[in-house]
């Protein structure tokens, strides 16, 4: 009897924190990168506030919730140009009393900032970098990943292609480092789920402009030449994060085959066409506020800030240690319009999440696919599962 | 003596056979239609074209109309129950999804998902008369049995908001699990049940103290826990049993109100969301979105006794008083 009432009391405290007399101020930092990528499609050109917009919308959402709990959220952002030092940005935010930082930085910059901020008790939420090494050998105890890893994206695509019985892949990868890393992830996924890469080719970036006035004429004869004489295959899988060639592949391959990976059917954390599971509401809020579509990067930043909001509303604390302890525990979950709740893998601090497969017009499917089973969570069929981890959180 | 006995049996049989037939209206989110079901023959007797994306659906208190929230048309349409034609609309505010009527049936409280507001509508005047700011993505709506407190759940804020309908302001908020979809009071008003679709639980709230007193969890053998996503909650009039629709788990949980223990899981159609009792409490109808049908649960035997095919993605259901 006594035991029961103790449990009940704990439950009450856990879910209904008493209103504090004064407002709890939660300051969140944002370090972003101004993307200068040139893309093949004009529709893909990154907006100046790519990522940041998602974080700002989530701060609004957190504040709508916060007003009922006497909690207030504010965002301070620093947008970096190519050569700017992320560690200096970290220091600036830290000096302003901020210990929770959402980062859209390349892997090296993120590690640099996180390591420099560790002694100051800073925690980073990785909203941009998909690098597998950040979840493996280069994982950090103060870096939580809201962005999916390349391994998760590759696995999500592989599961669908295998479910379709499109198991013979022709892999074309770009010549830049991120392209090669994505190709590595796709090779790993193929092996994991029983697909076979029947041919690999590298598409070298020879430095030409993405767009020229009459370029289409050349491209429609170049791509058939590039893709001809391959052994018979089911699907052309591209790894082209640098956006040099993949968008040229659909409808131009030598053999009539579907295209996936960096063009065609793409694994992604978000797509502007997606409206299921209440996503329509988030899309509407976003387009109303920013007059543009919401991208995967925006969604990852939104999720990172919502993770913080969720942990603050449950713990009634703005303390980075308390928040991360709660996130790593069994009670943390965040809803992000993907059907399942998103939780944190305690072995590498990666947020578990379903991955959308979008063709640029609609969402074709959402992985994990039916039949890919797991003893704990089907979401752990995507990316590095506990037995695969090389991460040592220290 | 003997004659009377036979007569008695005859009367009983007569009553059993002439169990009152009711009319159920089911909103089909994808078809943009409402299916009318006769609960005697369990047949769809009419399919009514309505506005875009019909979801929340309920009879008006005078039974003259069925109100249907057509989210993509930013309106609540009124189906005339005599002619089964759309006979008017209410100014609902943007993207109405779900609503609850006040005790006299004159005021309607609407959750506007896109606007973080609950809109108040005067039904006879068909006029918008006020709004209350709530959390992000308001959804579930219910009025307390005494008509003194209105409950709204907000899906991204993860709260049940207690609204004073006279002052039209939030007087208390209680955190529940992720994505609260639906709220229901026990008939005596002492417990408020709130389902959390993504959290996978039902919170039982003390509506006076504003605290969660119990959290009900679900487990179906062979079913992954993430697939258990509670939405609709319906409680029997005498307050003994609660039925909770478990979404893509394709089951309805039957819960003993007194002990808060799950007694049974009933297999229904796919992705079950909302439910309604027939007024005699003999049957509970469930909308099964992915199998495009309605399951009929016999409340006394706790068995699924019928299935009625309706339109695409059936969402909500309302049943006539007589």
XYZ file of C-alpha atoms in Angstrom:
716
model
C 0.000 0.000 0.000
C 2.743 2.403 0.991
C 4.706 1.325 -2.033
C 1.805 2.060 -4.347
C 1.342 5.553 -3.042
C 5.049 6.310 -3.366
C 4.953 5.244 -7.013
C 1.887 7.369 -7.600
C 3.537 10.408 -6.059
C 6.644 9.984 -8.159
C 4.504 9.769 -11.248
C 2.778 13.010 -10.379
C 6.073 14.806 -9.947
C 7.455 13.348 -13.120
C 4.642 14.415 -15.385
C 3.367 17.546 -13.733
C 6.155 19.754 -12.468
C 4.896 22.470 -10.158
C 4.874 25.929 -11.686
C 7.943 27.862 -10.562
C 7.370 31.325 -9.202
C 9.644 32.943 -11.755
C 10.045 32.189 -15.428
C 12.621 29.596 -16.406
C 14.691 31.110 -19.209
C 16.179 28.638 -21.653
C 18.803 30.048 -23.986
C 19.676 27.992 -27.033
C 22.586 28.755 -29.338
C 22.643 28.010 -33.054
C 25.794 27.782 -35.135
C 25.007 27.445 -38.814
C 26.844 27.417 -42.081
C 25.864 29.705 -44.924
C 25.679 27.250 -47.786
C 27.048 28.401 -51.080
C 26.468 25.168 -52.943
C 25.429 25.418 -56.532
C 22.854 22.801 -57.373
C 21.725 21.279 -60.632
C 18.087 22.100 -59.950
C 17.087 25.658 -59.112
C 14.547 24.175 -56.700
C 17.380 22.767 -54.576
C 19.277 26.022 -54.050
C 19.805 26.428 -50.293
C 18.056 29.400 -48.662
C 20.190 31.809 -46.589
C 18.326 30.642 -43.468
C 18.480 26.913 -44.286
C 18.336 25.039 -40.971
C 18.086 28.205 -38.877
C 14.444 28.651 -39.914
C 13.585 25.217 -38.497
C 15.246 26.095 -35.190
C 13.354 29.405 -35.032
C 10.009 27.723 -35.643
C 10.730 25.174 -32.910
C 11.538 28.010 -30.493
C 8.078 29.434 -31.281
C 6.538 26.020 -30.646
C 8.492 25.622 -27.395
C 7.325 29.053 -26.271
C 3.671 28.248 -26.978
C 4.094 25.270 -24.662
C 6.330 27.221 -22.289
C 3.738 29.863 -21.535
C 1.678 27.215 -19.740
C 4.719 26.105 -17.712
C 6.327 29.473 -17.084
C 9.231 28.578 -19.345
C 10.650 30.880 -21.963
C 12.932 29.952 -24.867
C 15.260 32.206 -26.867
C 17.605 31.489 -29.761
C 20.906 33.202 -30.423
C 22.397 32.370 -33.784
C 25.792 32.723 -35.431
C 25.973 31.979 -39.127
C 29.470 31.087 -40.336
C 31.059 31.620 -43.696
C 33.463 28.999 -45.048
C 36.614 30.075 -43.190
C 35.071 31.228 -39.878
C 36.197 29.359 -36.764
C 33.389 27.309 -35.152
C 35.285 27.214 -31.830
C 35.251 31.030 -31.701
C 31.499 30.982 -32.316
C 31.117 28.424 -29.519
C 33.085 30.672 -27.176
C 30.934 33.670 -27.998
C 27.749 31.739 -27.234
C 29.228 30.271 -24.079
C 30.247 33.739 -22.873
C 26.619 34.782 -23.364
C 25.621 32.075 -20.850
C 24.491 29.488 -23.381
C 25.248 25.804 -22.847
C 22.848 24.166 -25.320
C 23.969 24.620 -28.931
C 22.297 23.375 -32.084
C 24.940 23.029 -34.778
C 24.845 22.738 -38.532
C 28.562 22.278 -39.079
C 30.795 19.946 -41.107
C 32.125 17.007 -39.061
C 35.564 18.512 -38.408
C 34.141 21.856 -37.319
C 31.625 20.166 -35.056
C 34.293 18.064 -33.326
C 36.494 21.129 -32.896
C 33.722 23.197 -31.349
C 32.456 20.318 -29.190
C 35.899 19.464 -27.813
C 36.639 23.119 -27.098
C 33.270 23.510 -25.378
C 33.476 20.384 -23.278
C 35.222 21.944 -20.300
C 32.626 24.692 -20.294
C 29.888 22.063 -19.988
C 28.485 22.704 -23.461
C 26.246 20.206 -25.192
C 25.884 20.180 -28.985
C 22.904 18.999 -31.001
C 24.099 17.966 -34.428
C 21.457 19.065 -36.914
C 23.482 18.921 -40.110
C 26.333 16.401 -40.254
C 25.383 12.918 -41.483
C 28.939 11.559 -41.146
C 29.013 8.019 -39.861
C 32.312 8.599 -38.026
C 30.556 11.066 -35.678
C 28.435 8.108 -34.494
C 31.365 5.670 -34.495
C 35.060 6.314 -33.732
C 34.641 10.083 -33.494
C 31.541 10.105 -31.277
C 31.514 12.542 -28.370
C 29.691 12.463 -25.058
C 28.581 16.072 -25.555
C 27.272 15.666 -29.124
C 23.690 14.457 -29.640
C 22.639 13.691 -33.210
C 19.255 14.893 -34.424
C 20.390 14.436 -38.034
C 20.288 10.871 -39.345
C 23.602 9.253 -40.290
C 24.527 8.248 -43.834
C 24.279 4.641 -42.633
C 20.642 5.233 -41.607
C 19.832 6.876 -44.939
C 21.518 4.052 -46.866
C 19.750 1.364 -44.828
C 16.373 3.053 -45.310
C 16.837 3.054 -49.066
C 18.264 -0.477 -49.171
C 15.342 -1.911 -47.199
C 12.864 -0.468 -49.676
C 14.806 -1.580 -52.770
C 15.154 -5.086 -51.331
C 11.446 -5.113 -50.461
C 10.825 -4.277 -54.139
C 13.239 -7.075 -55.151
C 15.428 -4.508 -56.916
C 18.557 -6.123 -55.592
C 20.995 -5.633 -58.494
C 22.459 -2.159 -58.137
C 24.560 -0.058 -60.480
C 26.373 2.341 -58.133
C 27.595 5.686 -59.486
C 29.412 7.935 -57.031
C 30.888 11.410 -57.257
C 34.530 12.361 -56.868
C 34.177 14.555 -53.764
C 34.731 13.301 -50.231
C 31.048 13.376 -49.081
C 30.035 11.466 -52.229
C 32.556 8.740 -51.448
C 31.368 8.536 -47.850
C 27.762 8.113 -48.983
C 28.907 5.449 -51.459
C 30.604 3.629 -48.536
C 27.337 3.774 -46.609
C 25.397 2.397 -49.591
C 27.879 -0.489 -50.003
C 27.464 -1.323 -46.327
C 23.661 -1.214 -46.640
C 23.692 -3.428 -49.745
C 25.695 -6.082 -47.913
C 23.482 -5.817 -44.819
C 20.193 -6.320 -46.579
C 21.162 -8.650 -49.410
C 21.489 -6.362 -52.424
C 24.336 -6.844 -54.923
C 26.327 -4.063 -56.541
C 26.881 -5.371 -60.076
C 28.833 -2.359 -61.272
C 30.475 0.739 -59.811
C 31.522 3.872 -61.652
C 32.929 7.163 -60.500
C 31.532 10.328 -62.037
C 34.424 12.790 -61.959
C 33.676 16.423 -61.303
C 35.674 18.127 -64.019
C 34.771 21.536 -62.675
C 32.239 22.664 -65.265
C 29.308 24.936 -64.456
C 26.128 23.230 -63.224
C 24.034 25.296 -65.552
C 24.662 26.579 -69.031
C 22.239 27.915 -71.562
C 22.152 24.952 -73.911
C 23.620 22.312 -71.570
C 20.675 19.949 -71.820
C 21.551 19.066 -75.397
C 24.933 17.715 -74.342
C 23.722 16.035 -71.170
C 21.099 13.939 -72.890
C 23.798 12.366 -75.026
C 26.499 12.236 -72.323
C 24.535 10.317 -69.676
C 23.552 7.385 -71.967
C 27.217 7.067 -72.906
C 28.305 7.154 -69.283
C 25.811 4.478 -68.215
C 26.087 2.102 -71.197
C 27.659 -1.374 -71.259
C 26.806 -2.126 -67.622
C 25.799 -5.660 -66.626
C 22.046 -5.985 -66.288
C 20.824 -4.183 -63.171
C 17.525 -3.265 -61.483
C 18.234 0.214 -60.194
C 20.872 2.907 -60.625
C 21.975 4.053 -57.180
C 23.768 7.403 -57.017
C 25.992 8.928 -54.336
C 26.309 12.606 -55.164
C 25.938 14.831 -52.112
C 27.890 17.492 -54.011
C 25.115 17.660 -56.583
C 27.313 17.328 -59.629
C 25.586 14.652 -61.706
C 22.845 12.604 -59.956
C 19.987 14.838 -61.022
C 21.029 14.243 -64.641
C 20.440 10.497 -64.364
C 16.649 10.009 -64.306
C 15.227 9.379 -67.808
C 18.664 9.598 -69.424
C 20.298 6.269 -68.513
C 21.277 3.937 -71.330
C 18.942 1.211 -70.104
C 15.475 2.259 -68.867
C 15.983 1.915 -65.124
C 14.808 3.792 -62.032
C 17.276 6.020 -60.185
C 17.713 6.238 -56.407
C 20.108 7.669 -53.805
C 21.038 11.324 -54.395
C 18.393 11.684 -57.112
C 15.152 9.917 -57.997
C 14.086 8.071 -54.871
C 15.968 9.828 -52.067
C 16.200 8.817 -48.390
C 15.666 11.906 -46.276
C 14.551 13.103 -42.855
C 11.950 15.419 -44.397
C 10.229 16.407 -47.593
C 8.098 19.465 -48.332
C 5.457 17.247 -49.944
C 4.869 15.234 -46.781
C 1.609 15.728 -44.845
C 0.974 12.491 -42.987
C 0.848 11.972 -39.211
C -0.056 15.615 -38.663
C 2.965 16.820 -40.686
C 0.652 19.081 -42.647
C 0.358 21.303 -39.590
C 4.104 21.735 -39.272
C 4.443 22.390 -43.025
C 1.707 25.050 -42.800
C 3.312 26.778 -39.816
C 6.655 26.771 -41.584
C 5.512 28.132 -44.957
C 3.366 30.759 -43.244
C 6.353 32.040 -41.278
C 9.126 31.772 -43.857
C 7.374 31.789 -47.274
C 9.323 28.784 -48.493
C 9.238 24.992 -48.225
C 10.657 23.180 -45.213
C 13.785 21.148 -46.019
C 15.426 18.167 -44.311
C 17.962 20.485 -42.683
C 15.165 22.701 -41.348
C 13.451 19.612 -39.949
C 16.614 18.363 -38.256
C 17.127 21.752 -36.592
C 13.435 21.867 -35.610
C 13.760 18.408 -34.071
C 16.917 19.361 -32.147
C 15.222 22.395 -30.588
C 12.048 20.393 -29.879
C 14.199 17.731 -28.145
C 15.436 20.471 -25.838
C 11.888 21.804 -25.356
C 10.583 18.346 -24.556
C 13.336 17.694 -21.984
C 12.859 21.125 -20.381
C 9.091 20.676 -20.048
C 9.566 17.259 -18.405
C 12.436 18.191 -16.069
C 11.616 21.868 -15.537
C 15.324 22.556 -15.801
C 17.504 24.506 -18.212
C 20.657 22.816 -16.946
C 22.559 21.076 -19.773
C 23.536 18.138 -17.549
C 19.993 17.535 -16.288
C 18.607 17.787 -19.801
C 21.083 15.383 -21.378
C 20.725 12.914 -18.511
C 16.970 12.926 -19.111
C 17.405 12.529 -22.880
C 19.638 9.504 -22.405
C 17.183 7.916 -19.979
C 14.220 5.638 -20.694
C 11.492 8.296 -20.390
C 12.629 10.633 -23.137
C 10.726 10.684 -26.420
C 9.883 13.359 -28.933
C 7.092 13.368 -31.522
C 8.151 14.591 -34.963
C 5.351 13.675 -37.381
C 6.873 10.358 -38.394
C 4.369 7.929 -36.918
C 6.710 6.573 -34.264
C 8.162 8.348 -31.276
C 11.813 9.335 -31.597
C 14.166 8.266 -28.814
C 17.913 8.418 -28.226
C 20.314 5.515 -28.709
C 22.313 5.432 -25.519
C 25.366 3.891 -27.207
C 26.080 6.723 -29.679
C 23.542 9.482 -28.847
C 21.864 9.134 -32.237
C 18.145 9.967 -32.418
C 16.189 6.963 -33.672
C 13.910 7.988 -36.501
C 11.964 6.658 -39.457
C 13.400 7.818 -42.810
C 11.232 9.084 -45.653
C 11.827 7.989 -49.237
C 10.816 10.888 -51.453
C 10.865 11.284 -55.227
C 10.739 15.088 -55.240
C 6.969 15.176 -55.750
C 5.635 12.827 -53.069
C 6.807 10.527 -50.317
C 6.886 7.032 -51.814
C 7.464 5.096 -48.593
C 8.796 5.356 -45.056
C 11.457 2.974 -43.692
C 11.915 0.748 -41.719
C 10.066 -1.514 -44.137
C 7.686 -4.252 -43.026
C 9.491 -7.511 -42.339
C 12.806 -6.023 -41.189
C 12.515 -7.095 -37.601
C 14.451 -6.204 -34.491
C 14.343 -7.535 -30.948
C 14.109 -4.054 -29.361
C 13.033 -1.411 -31.854
C 12.496 -1.726 -35.615
C 14.065 1.733 -35.860
C 17.361 0.109 -34.875
C 17.408 -1.714 -38.218
C 18.518 1.692 -39.567
C 22.129 2.711 -38.910
C 24.539 1.443 -36.289
C 22.869 -0.904 -33.856
C 24.319 -1.600 -30.426
C 26.382 -4.621 -31.584
C 27.825 -2.574 -34.505
C 28.910 0.370 -32.437
C 32.491 1.513 -32.249
C 31.517 4.495 -30.155
C 32.943 4.845 -26.682
C 31.223 7.708 -24.957
C 33.734 9.370 -22.718
C -50.321 -18.766 -15.285
C -49.030 -20.690 -18.244
C -50.532 -18.292 -20.705
C -48.906 -15.366 -18.983
C -45.542 -17.135 -19.103
C -45.831 -17.673 -22.858
C -46.960 -14.118 -23.300
C -43.942 -13.012 -21.308
C -41.569 -14.882 -23.581
C -43.406 -13.508 -26.599
C -43.016 -9.957 -25.337
C -39.366 -10.497 -24.594
C -38.819 -11.841 -28.093
C -40.728 -8.955 -29.556
C -38.467 -6.498 -27.752
C -35.366 -8.375 -28.718
C -36.350 -8.327 -32.368
C -37.418 -4.737 -32.442
C -34.248 -3.407 -30.816
C -34.300 0.225 -31.798
C -32.478 1.000 -34.994
C -30.222 4.020 -34.935
C -28.475 5.966 -37.614
C -24.704 6.337 -37.658
C -22.813 8.837 -39.790
C -19.147 8.126 -40.539
C -16.743 10.728 -41.976
C -14.414 9.380 -44.682
C -11.315 11.584 -44.618
C -10.016 10.611 -48.050
C -13.259 10.136 -50.012
C -14.689 13.525 -48.937
C -17.897 11.704 -48.086
C -20.020 10.742 -45.095
C -21.456 7.199 -44.967
C -24.885 6.764 -43.371
C -25.290 3.386 -41.623
C -28.464 1.758 -40.380
C -27.618 -0.034 -37.120
C -30.353 -2.624 -37.599
C -29.353 -3.953 -41.003
C -25.704 -2.793 -40.602
C -25.810 -1.495 -44.156
C -24.697 1.792 -45.660
C -27.951 3.367 -46.792
C -26.491 6.546 -48.264
C -23.175 8.168 -49.126
C -23.171 11.951 -48.835
C -20.664 14.192 -50.638
C -19.207 16.783 -48.275
C -16.298 19.277 -48.279
C -12.629 18.393 -48.313
C -11.019 16.239 -45.646
C -13.996 15.521 -43.357
C -12.855 14.447 -39.888
C -14.669 15.493 -36.660
C -18.376 14.613 -36.846
C -21.295 14.978 -34.397
C -25.046 15.395 -34.220
C -26.406 18.727 -33.047
C -28.289 18.411 -29.768
C -31.664 18.853 -31.487
C -30.670 16.043 -33.923
C -31.607 18.221 -36.894
C -28.090 18.339 -38.282
C -24.873 16.384 -38.375
C -21.857 18.682 -38.151
C -18.744 17.669 -40.114
C -15.397 19.476 -39.810
C -13.988 19.839 -43.344
C -10.413 20.848 -42.555
C -9.180 21.631 -46.061
C -12.215 23.836 -46.712
C -11.805 25.683 -43.369
C -15.448 25.093 -42.481
C -17.856 22.895 -40.539
C -20.669 21.703 -42.794
C -24.176 20.940 -41.593
C -25.878 17.876 -43.034
C -29.671 18.095 -42.740
C -30.667 14.743 -41.214
C -34.037 14.744 -43.016
C -32.710 15.302 -46.507
C -29.132 14.028 -46.003
C -27.860 16.987 -47.972
C -25.405 19.668 -46.899
C -27.676 22.499 -45.798
C -25.255 25.094 -44.483
C -21.982 25.669 -42.716
C -20.452 27.166 -39.599
C -17.575 29.670 -39.647
C -15.080 27.409 -37.954
C -11.784 29.244 -38.358
C -8.857 27.636 -40.212
C -8.430 23.859 -40.473
C -11.059 22.586 -38.029
C -10.433 18.987 -36.975
C -12.430 18.176 -33.880
C -15.050 19.894 -31.725
C -17.263 19.619 -28.660
C -20.634 21.217 -27.975
C -21.603 23.026 -24.794
C -24.227 21.511 -22.475
C -27.167 23.408 -24.018
C -26.052 22.483 -27.525
C -25.870 26.112 -28.579
C -22.139 26.736 -28.412
C -19.545 24.738 -30.269
C -15.876 24.648 -29.301
C -13.589 23.868 -32.237
C -9.915 22.824 -32.250
C -8.152 24.697 -35.063
C -5.008 22.683 -35.670
C -3.115 25.299 -37.652
C -3.763 28.203 -35.373
C -3.097 27.112 -31.751
C -6.644 28.197 -30.916
C -9.967 26.868 -29.782
C -12.696 28.766 -31.639
C -16.137 29.310 -30.076
C -19.137 29.258 -32.401
C -22.772 30.139 -31.743
C -24.535 27.344 -33.643
C -28.057 28.884 -34.034
C -26.582 32.210 -35.168
C -23.882 30.440 -37.165
C -21.439 33.030 -35.906
C -17.925 32.985 -34.535
C -18.049 34.583 -31.108
C -14.673 34.042 -29.502
C -11.356 32.194 -29.303
C -9.026 30.795 -26.654
C -5.272 30.482 -27.207
C -4.002 27.000 -26.363
C -0.877 24.908 -27.077
C 0.601 23.807 -30.404
C -1.771 21.761 -32.592
C -4.983 21.555 -30.580
C -6.925 18.362 -31.199
C -8.989 16.577 -28.546
C -12.048 18.409 -27.167
C -14.498 17.416 -24.447
C -16.858 19.189 -22.045
C -17.031 18.006 -18.425
C -20.329 16.304 -17.470
C -21.362 19.347 -15.381
C -20.572 21.669 -18.291
C -18.195 23.752 -16.219
C -14.848 22.820 -17.728
C -13.837 22.390 -21.336
C -10.822 20.218 -22.097
C -8.552 20.641 -25.096
C -5.464 18.556 -25.846
C -2.546 19.997 -27.832
C -0.521 17.499 -29.802
C 2.918 19.103 -29.922
C 2.645 20.841 -26.549
C 1.669 17.470 -24.985
C -0.899 18.918 -22.604
C -4.503 18.750 -21.568
C -5.703 22.345 -21.176
C -8.534 23.080 -18.728
C -10.601 25.939 -20.134
C -13.213 27.927 -18.203
C -15.949 28.258 -20.837
C -17.417 31.369 -19.206
C -14.186 33.320 -18.790
C -12.885 31.727 -21.994
C -9.380 31.232 -20.663
C -7.053 28.383 -19.783
C -7.186 27.862 -16.017
C -4.840 24.866 -15.778
C -2.671 22.663 -17.979
C -1.456 19.135 -17.316
C 1.482 17.535 -19.122
C 0.748 14.088 -20.532
C 2.668 11.828 -22.899
C 3.524 12.648 -26.511
C 0.843 13.698 -28.981
C -2.359 13.689 -26.928
C -5.245 13.051 -29.319
C -8.418 12.522 -27.324
C -9.961 13.309 -23.944
C -12.955 11.746 -22.180
C -14.500 12.168 -18.729
C -15.896 9.349 -16.633
C -19.671 9.930 -16.295
C -19.309 11.116 -12.679
C -16.693 13.641 -13.778
C -14.073 12.429 -11.294
C -11.568 11.227 -13.878
C -10.324 12.688 -17.136
C -8.786 10.175 -19.523
C -6.337 11.486 -22.124
C -4.796 9.273 -24.811
C -1.249 9.945 -26.092
C -0.839 8.553 -29.583
C 2.953 8.681 -29.875
C 3.578 8.188 -26.155
C 1.478 5.003 -26.337
C -0.335 5.610 -23.039
C -3.557 6.887 -21.500
C -3.186 9.346 -18.614
C -5.896 9.352 -15.973
C -6.101 12.878 -14.571
C -7.740 14.123 -11.398
C -9.645 17.106 -12.821
C -9.755 18.913 -9.474
C -6.111 18.547 -8.485
C -4.911 18.754 -12.104
C -2.470 15.891 -11.712
C -1.947 12.609 -13.535
C -2.899 9.878 -11.068
C -2.437 6.815 -13.271
C -0.786 6.058 -16.516
C -2.244 3.117 -18.420
C 0.128 1.204 -20.657
C -0.684 -1.435 -23.254
C 0.977 -4.632 -24.418
C -0.331 -6.958 -27.088
C 1.610 -10.210 -27.534
C 3.468 -10.266 -30.849
C 2.832 -6.574 -31.498
C 5.734 -4.102 -31.450
C 5.121 -1.498 -28.778
C 5.607 1.429 -31.183
C 2.540 0.271 -33.132
C 0.335 0.746 -30.078
C -0.948 4.280 -30.575
C -4.031 5.110 -28.483
C -6.506 7.592 -29.929
C -10.256 7.309 -29.195
C -11.501 6.710 -25.630
C -15.154 5.858 -24.936
C -16.519 5.171 -21.478
C -19.786 3.325 -20.769
C -22.641 5.314 -19.252
C -22.543 3.480 -15.941
C -18.809 4.182 -15.777
C -17.606 0.590 -15.556
C -15.677 0.054 -18.755
C -13.489 2.175 -20.978
C -12.679 1.315 -24.576
C -9.443 2.658 -26.060
C -8.748 2.516 -29.811
C -5.104 1.562 -30.384
C -4.564 2.872 -33.941
C -2.194 0.792 -36.109
C -2.206 -1.963 -33.466
C -5.673 -2.795 -34.911
C -7.089 -3.520 -31.472
C -9.442 -1.883 -29.016
C -8.443 -2.248 -25.367
C -11.189 -2.819 -22.811
C -10.296 -1.351 -19.426
C -11.896 -1.732 -16.003
C -12.420 1.842 -14.790
C -12.123 0.883 -11.121
C -8.778 -0.909 -11.361
C -7.441 0.798 -14.515
C -6.436 -2.657 -15.727
C -6.796 -3.840 -19.311
C -9.303 -6.718 -19.361
C -9.160 -7.608 -23.009
C -7.917 -6.597 -26.443
C -10.454 -6.847 -29.260
C -9.197 -7.286 -32.824
C -10.920 -4.806 -35.131
C -10.058 -3.336 -38.569
C -6.823 -1.585 -39.460
C -5.765 1.710 -37.840
C -8.692 2.197 -35.496
C -9.153 5.793 -34.337
C -12.565 6.985 -33.200
C -15.568 5.193 -31.698
C -19.156 5.744 -30.586
C -21.737 3.789 -28.582
C -25.276 3.252 -29.782
C -27.540 5.142 -27.303
C -28.720 1.819 -25.791
C -25.011 1.042 -25.156
C -25.415 -2.327 -26.858
C -22.874 -1.667 -29.541
C -19.680 0.307 -29.989
C -18.769 1.331 -33.532
C -15.106 1.875 -34.446
C -13.661 3.637 -37.514
C -10.854 1.665 -39.127
C -8.927 3.991 -41.437
C -6.698 1.616 -43.376
C -9.247 -1.155 -43.954
C -11.981 1.359 -44.904
C -14.526 -0.185 -42.580
C -16.394 0.130 -39.309
C -16.235 -2.670 -36.722
C -19.245 -3.314 -34.511
C -18.399 -4.408 -30.967
C -21.086 -6.073 -28.853
C -20.567 -4.357 -25.505
C -22.134 -7.088 -23.335
C -20.160 -9.990 -24.794
C -17.053 -7.926 -25.698
C -16.962 -9.463 -29.154
C -16.696 -7.969 -32.613
C -19.977 -8.997 -34.241
C -20.040 -7.137 -37.538
C -18.035 -5.130 -40.052
C -19.444 -2.471 -42.363
C -17.542 -1.303 -45.442
C -17.546 2.503 -45.750
C -15.539 5.097 -47.761
C -11.790 5.651 -47.790
C -9.984 6.436 -44.516
C -13.001 6.509 -42.172
C -12.147 8.951 -39.348
C -15.048 9.777 -36.999
C -18.516 8.465 -36.184
C -21.668 9.911 -34.603
C -24.918 8.085 -33.785
C -28.499 9.372 -33.489
C -30.302 9.488 -30.121
C -33.227 7.434 -31.457
